[in-house]
Amino acid sequence: MDAGTPIQGGSGMNQADFDVFFTGRYARASRFACALVGAADAEDAVQDAFTRLLLRWNRCGDVLNLEAYFFRILYNICRTRLRRRRFRQTVLVLFRPPAAADPPGGEPSLSDVWRTFSPREQAVFFLVDYQGWQPEEAARTLGMAPATLRVHRHRLRQKIVQWEARP
Amino acid sequence: MRLPFEEYDPPTPPERMLAAIRREAGRRRRRRRLTAGSLAAAALVSIGVFLFRTPPAEPAPPPACYPVVREAWQDGQAAPFTLLQLKNGSRVIVIMSKQGGKS
C-alpha cells in the first residue's frame, strides 16, 4: 500500500497497515501539531496521538475515515495541552513580577498574528485552507457544525486581511 | 505568505518515532492490564472475604433467673426452708417436712 493512499477502516487492520498510515501522516500531523501547540510540544502531541491510535487500531475496523479520526485525536490532545499550558501560565503569573512591555514600533510578524488565532481557527485554517479538506469533513473532524466552521473561516480571513493591510 | 508551521520538519526520524510509539503503546497496554488485574484481584478477595467471613458470635446467654423464695408453705402452714446450690449450678428449695423427709 502506498503511504499516501487513504486507509479506509476494514476488518483486516493489522500492524503493517498502521506502519503505512504512520509513514504517510507523520510529517503532516507534526505540522498540524506545530500549528496548534508550537514546535516545542508538537512531537510529544504527535507521539501521544499515534500511541492512542495504535492502542485502538484493532477496533478501528468500523471507522469510515481513519485520517479524520486520527486528526480528531490529535486535535483533542493539542487542545488539552493548550488548556494545561494556559492554566500553568495563569497560576505562575501570580508569582512572577510583571514582564516589561514590548518596545513600541515593533512590527507584528505572521507568527505573532498566528498566535492570536484561537486553536479552533488554527485547526480550521490548517485542515481546510492548507490541507484542502472539504469543509464538511473538517467540521466533522473538529466536532463542530459546518456553520461554525464557516464563521471561524470568516474571522480568520478578517484577521489575515487586517494583518496584510497594516501600514 | 509564509506560514509559521510550513517549514517545520519533525526532528525525530519516522523510524525512531515509530519505535517509540510501539514502546509507549506496549507500556500503556501493560499498565492497563496491570490495573485491570489488580481490580479483578481486589474484587475476588472482597468476595472471598465476604463468603468465608467468620460467623457472628453466639449471643450471650441471658443472666440466670432464680425465683425469689420468700416463704414456703406445707399443709397450710409456713415451713422452714433452705436453698441449696447443686454442683451443676442449679439451686433447689429444700423444705423440711413434718414427716422428716425432704420435698
Short mmCIF file of C-alpha atoms in Angstrom, two decimals:
data_model
loop_
_atom_site.label_atom_id
_atom_site.label_comp_id
_atom_site.label_asym_id
_atom_site.label_seq_id
_atom_site.Cartn_x
_atom_site.Cartn_y
_atom_site.Cartn_z
CA MET A 1 0.00 0.00 0.00
CA ASP A 2 1.27 3.45 -0.83
CA ALA A 3 1.97 5.72 2.13
CA GLY A 4 -0.22 8.50 0.81
CA THR A 5 -3.32 6.50 -0.02
CA PRO A 6 -6.19 6.95 2.36
CA ILE A 7 -6.84 3.94 4.57
CA GLN A 8 -10.46 3.10 5.00
CA GLY A 9 -11.49 1.15 8.01
CA GLY A 10 -11.91 -2.55 7.48
CA SER A 11 -11.88 -5.81 9.34
CA GLY A 12 -8.31 -6.65 8.38
CA MET A 13 -6.48 -3.91 10.26
CA ASN A 14 -3.00 -5.17 11.06
CA GLN A 15 0.23 -3.65 12.24
CA ALA A 16 1.60 -3.25 8.72
CA ASP A 17 -1.36 -1.03 7.91
CA PHE A 18 -0.51 1.09 10.90
CA ASP A 19 3.07 1.48 9.70
CA VAL A 20 1.81 2.65 6.32
CA PHE A 21 -0.67 5.01 7.92
CA PHE A 22 2.01 6.42 10.19
CA THR A 23 4.54 6.93 7.41
CA GLY A 24 2.05 8.79 5.29
CA ARG A 25 0.81 11.12 8.04
CA TYR A 26 3.78 11.72 10.30
CA ALA A 27 5.03 14.94 8.71
CA ARG A 28 1.55 16.34 8.17
CA ALA A 29 0.49 15.54 11.71
CA SER A 30 3.65 17.16 13.05
CA ARG A 31 2.88 20.36 11.16
CA PHE A 32 -0.69 20.30 12.40
CA ALA A 33 0.50 19.93 15.98
CA CYS A 34 3.15 22.60 15.42
CA ALA A 35 0.45 24.96 14.17
CA LEU A 36 -1.59 24.41 17.30
CA VAL A 37 0.83 23.94 20.20
CA GLY A 38 4.13 25.13 18.75
CA ALA A 39 7.30 23.31 17.77
CA ALA A 40 8.35 22.53 21.33
CA ASP A 41 5.31 20.37 22.12
CA ALA A 42 4.45 19.15 18.63
CA GLU A 43 6.44 15.91 18.77
CA ASP A 44 5.03 14.86 22.12
CA ALA A 45 1.49 15.54 20.95
CA VAL A 46 2.02 13.57 17.75
CA GLN A 47 3.55 10.64 19.61
CA ASP A 48 0.68 10.63 22.07
CA ALA A 49 -1.89 10.71 19.28
CA PHE A 50 -0.27 7.89 17.31
CA THR A 51 0.07 5.84 20.50
CA ARG A 52 -3.63 6.22 21.24
CA LEU A 53 -4.46 5.27 17.70
CA LEU A 54 -2.23 2.19 17.89
CA LEU A 55 -3.91 1.08 21.09
CA ARG A 56 -7.30 1.22 19.35
CA TRP A 57 -6.05 0.05 15.98
CA ASN A 58 -7.69 -3.37 16.12
CA ARG A 59 -11.05 -1.75 16.85
CA CYS A 60 -10.79 0.80 14.04
CA GLY A 61 -12.47 -1.54 11.58
CA ASP A 62 -15.72 0.40 11.55
CA VAL A 63 -14.17 3.83 11.21
CA LEU A 64 -15.09 5.32 7.85
CA ASN A 65 -12.34 7.91 7.63
CA LEU A 66 -9.29 6.97 9.63
CA GLU A 67 -7.44 10.14 8.79
CA ALA A 68 -10.23 12.31 10.15
CA TYR A 69 -10.42 10.04 13.19
CA PHE A 70 -6.70 10.43 13.81
CA PHE A 71 -6.74 14.19 13.36
CA ARG A 72 -9.60 14.39 15.85
CA ILE A 73 -7.46 12.57 18.40
CA LEU A 74 -4.53 14.87 17.69
CA TYR A 75 -6.73 17.96 17.85
CA ASN A 76 -8.11 16.92 21.23
CA ILE A 77 -4.62 16.27 22.57
CA CYS A 78 -3.42 19.66 21.35
CA ARG A 79 -6.36 21.42 22.95
CA THR A 80 -5.74 19.63 26.23
CA ARG A 81 -2.10 20.71 26.14
CA LEU A 82 -3.07 24.28 25.39
CA ARG A 83 -5.56 24.28 28.25
CA ARG A 84 -2.92 22.97 30.67
CA ARG A 85 -0.40 25.48 29.42
CA ARG A 86 -2.87 28.32 29.85
CA PHE A 87 -3.66 27.13 33.36
CA ARG A 88 0.05 26.96 34.24
CA GLN A 89 0.62 30.43 32.86
CA THR A 90 -2.38 31.75 34.75
CA VAL A 91 -1.13 30.28 38.01
CA LEU A 92 2.53 31.15 37.51
CA VAL A 93 1.80 34.74 36.61
CA LEU A 94 0.63 35.27 40.18
CA PHE A 95 4.14 34.58 41.49
CA ARG A 96 6.10 36.38 38.81
CA PRO A 97 6.91 40.06 38.52
CA PRO A 98 5.14 41.71 35.58
CA ALA A 99 7.12 41.44 32.37
CA ALA A 100 8.38 44.57 30.66
CA ALA A 101 6.16 45.78 27.83
CA ASP A 102 7.34 45.36 24.25
CA PRO A 103 9.08 48.42 22.86
CA PRO A 104 6.75 50.45 20.66
CA GLY A 105 7.16 50.37 16.92
CA GLY A 106 7.76 46.62 16.66
CA GLU A 107 6.04 45.22 13.61
CA PRO A 108 3.99 42.10 14.25
CA SER A 109 5.21 39.13 12.29
CA LEU A 110 2.93 36.48 10.89
CA SER A 111 3.89 34.23 13.80
CA ASP A 112 2.61 36.88 16.18
CA VAL A 113 -0.62 37.12 14.25
CA TRP A 114 -0.86 33.33 14.12
CA ARG A 115 -0.72 33.24 17.90
CA THR A 116 -3.78 35.46 18.08
CA PHE A 117 -5.84 32.79 16.33
CA SER A 118 -7.82 30.53 18.59
CA PRO A 119 -6.95 26.80 18.47
CA ARG A 120 -10.14 26.14 16.55
CA GLU A 121 -9.27 28.78 13.99
CA GLN A 122 -5.77 27.38 13.64
CA ALA A 123 -7.13 23.88 13.13
CA VAL A 124 -9.71 25.10 10.63
CA PHE A 125 -7.08 27.01 8.69
CA PHE A 126 -4.70 24.05 8.65
CA LEU A 127 -7.23 21.47 7.52
CA VAL A 128 -9.33 23.48 5.10
CA ASP A 129 -7.11 26.22 3.73
CA TYR A 130 -3.74 24.50 4.00
CA GLN A 131 -4.55 20.80 3.53
CA GLY A 132 -7.50 21.36 1.24
CA TRP A 133 -10.02 19.24 3.13
CA GLN A 134 -13.69 19.63 2.38
CA PRO A 135 -15.29 21.98 4.94
CA GLU A 136 -17.90 19.39 5.88
CA GLU A 137 -15.23 16.79 6.52
CA ALA A 138 -13.14 19.21 8.56
CA ALA A 139 -16.19 20.26 10.57
CA ARG A 140 -16.95 16.63 11.36
CA THR A 141 -13.34 16.02 12.34
CA LEU A 142 -13.18 19.01 14.63
CA GLY A 143 -16.57 18.29 16.12
CA MET A 144 -18.31 21.48 15.08
CA ALA A 145 -21.23 22.39 12.88
CA PRO A 146 -20.45 23.43 9.30
CA ALA A 147 -21.89 26.86 10.04
CA THR A 148 -19.48 27.26 12.95
CA LEU A 149 -16.62 26.33 10.69
CA ARG A 150 -17.72 28.98 8.20
CA VAL A 151 -17.75 31.56 10.99
CA HIS A 152 -14.23 30.60 12.02
CA ARG A 153 -13.01 30.85 8.45
CA HIS A 154 -14.60 34.26 8.10
CA ARG A 155 -12.90 35.55 11.26
CA LEU A 156 -9.63 34.08 10.10
CA ARG A 157 -9.83 35.86 6.81
CA GLN A 158 -10.59 39.12 8.56
CA LYS A 159 -7.55 38.77 10.80
CA ILE A 160 -5.27 37.94 7.90
CA VAL A 161 -6.63 40.79 5.81
CA GLN A 162 -6.06 43.19 8.70
CA TRP A 163 -2.52 41.91 9.06
CA GLU A 164 -1.80 42.27 5.36
CA ALA A 165 -3.31 45.77 5.26
CA ARG A 166 -1.19 47.02 8.15
CA PRO A 167 0.69 50.24 7.41
CA MET B 1 2.59 34.39 2.77
CA ARG B 2 4.86 32.06 4.73
CA LEU B 3 3.10 30.19 7.47
CA PRO B 4 4.95 29.56 10.72
CA PHE B 5 4.44 25.80 10.64
CA GLU B 6 5.22 25.33 6.96
CA GLU B 7 8.93 24.88 7.42
CA TYR B 8 8.60 22.67 10.43
CA ASP B 9 10.18 19.29 10.00
CA PRO B 10 9.94 16.87 12.90
CA PRO B 11 13.45 16.41 14.28
CA THR B 12 12.92 12.73 15.07
CA PRO B 13 13.16 10.41 12.07
CA PRO B 14 9.99 8.40 11.37
CA GLU B 15 11.59 5.04 12.17
CA ARG B 16 12.67 6.17 15.60
CA MET B 17 9.31 7.77 16.27
CA LEU B 18 7.51 4.59 15.20
CA ALA B 19 9.69 2.54 17.53
CA ALA B 20 8.99 4.98 20.36
CA ILE B 21 5.26 4.78 19.66
CA ARG B 22 5.34 0.98 19.81
CA ARG B 23 7.28 1.03 23.05
CA GLU B 24 4.89 3.53 24.59
CA ALA B 25 1.85 1.56 23.40
CA GLY B 26 3.29 -1.62 24.94
CA ARG B 27 3.93 0.21 28.19
CA ARG B 28 0.37 1.54 28.30
CA ARG B 29 -1.05 -1.88 27.47
CA ARG B 30 0.92 -3.47 30.30
CA ARG B 31 -0.17 -0.75 32.69
CA ARG B 32 -3.78 -1.18 31.63
CA ARG B 33 -3.60 -4.95 32.14
CA LEU B 34 -1.96 -4.47 35.50
CA THR B 35 -4.70 -2.10 36.59
CA ALA B 36 -7.45 -4.43 35.36
CA GLY B 37 -5.76 -7.41 37.04
CA SER B 38 -5.42 -5.52 40.30
CA LEU B 39 -9.06 -4.54 40.25
CA ALA B 40 -10.15 -8.10 39.48
CA ALA B 41 -7.95 -9.47 42.26
CA ALA B 42 -9.32 -6.93 44.71
CA ALA B 43 -12.88 -7.87 43.71
CA LEU B 44 -12.12 -11.59 44.15
CA VAL B 45 -10.54 -11.04 47.53
CA SER B 46 -13.53 -8.96 48.63
CA ILE B 47 -15.95 -11.68 47.53
CA GLY B 48 -13.84 -14.35 49.24
CA VAL B 49 -13.69 -12.41 52.46
CA PHE B 50 -17.45 -11.90 52.33
CA LEU B 51 -18.23 -15.57 51.63
CA PHE B 52 -15.78 -17.03 54.15
CA ARG B 53 -16.23 -14.49 56.88
CA THR B 54 -16.30 -15.79 60.45
CA PRO B 55 -19.82 -16.43 61.73
CA PRO B 56 -21.12 -13.97 64.26
CA ALA B 57 -20.53 -14.84 67.87
CA GLU B 58 -23.24 -16.75 69.73
CA PRO B 59 -25.49 -14.46 71.68
CA ALA B 60 -24.60 -14.41 75.32
CA PRO B 61 -26.98 -16.49 77.47
CA PRO B 62 -29.42 -14.45 79.42
CA PRO B 63 -28.49 -13.99 83.03
CA ALA B 64 -29.70 -16.77 85.24
CA CYS B 65 -33.03 -16.01 86.77
CA TYR B 66 -33.99 -17.59 90.05
CA PRO B 67 -37.27 -17.36 91.80
CA VAL B 68 -37.10 -15.35 94.91
CA VAL B 69 -38.33 -17.50 97.69
CA ARG B 70 -39.91 -15.58 100.46
CA GLU B 71 -41.70 -18.32 102.23
CA ALA B 72 -42.61 -21.96 101.82
CA TRP B 73 -45.89 -23.48 102.84
CA GLN B 74 -46.73 -27.03 103.70
CA ASP B 75 -50.20 -28.24 104.68
CA GLY B 76 -51.37 -24.72 105.07
CA GLN B 77 -48.55 -23.69 107.40
CA ALA B 78 -45.36 -21.87 106.83
CA ALA B 79 -42.44 -24.26 106.82
CA PRO B 80 -38.78 -23.59 107.23
CA PHE B 81 -36.85 -23.93 104.03
CA THR B 82 -33.38 -23.54 102.73
CA LEU B 83 -31.77 -23.03 99.36
CA LEU B 84 -29.18 -25.47 98.14
CA GLN B 85 -26.87 -24.98 95.24
CA LEU B 86 -26.04 -28.14 93.33
CA LYS B 87 -22.75 -28.86 91.63
CA ASN B 88 -24.19 -28.18 88.23
CA GLY B 89 -25.10 -24.67 89.33
CA SER B 90 -28.84 -25.09 89.77
CA ARG B 91 -30.48 -24.33 93.05
CA VAL B 92 -33.19 -26.22 94.81
CA ILE B 93 -35.51 -25.32 97.64
CA VAL B 94 -35.44 -27.74 100.45
CA ILE B 95 -38.37 -27.71 102.83
CA MET B 96 -38.23 -29.65 105.95
CA SER B 97 -41.49 -31.66 106.10
CA LYS B 98 -43.25 -32.83 109.23
CA GLN B 99 -42.65 -36.44 108.26
CA GLY B 100 -38.97 -35.75 108.37
CA GLY B 101 -38.46 -36.29 104.63
CA LYS B 102 -37.40 -33.74 102.11
CA SER B 103 -39.56 -32.39 99.41
#
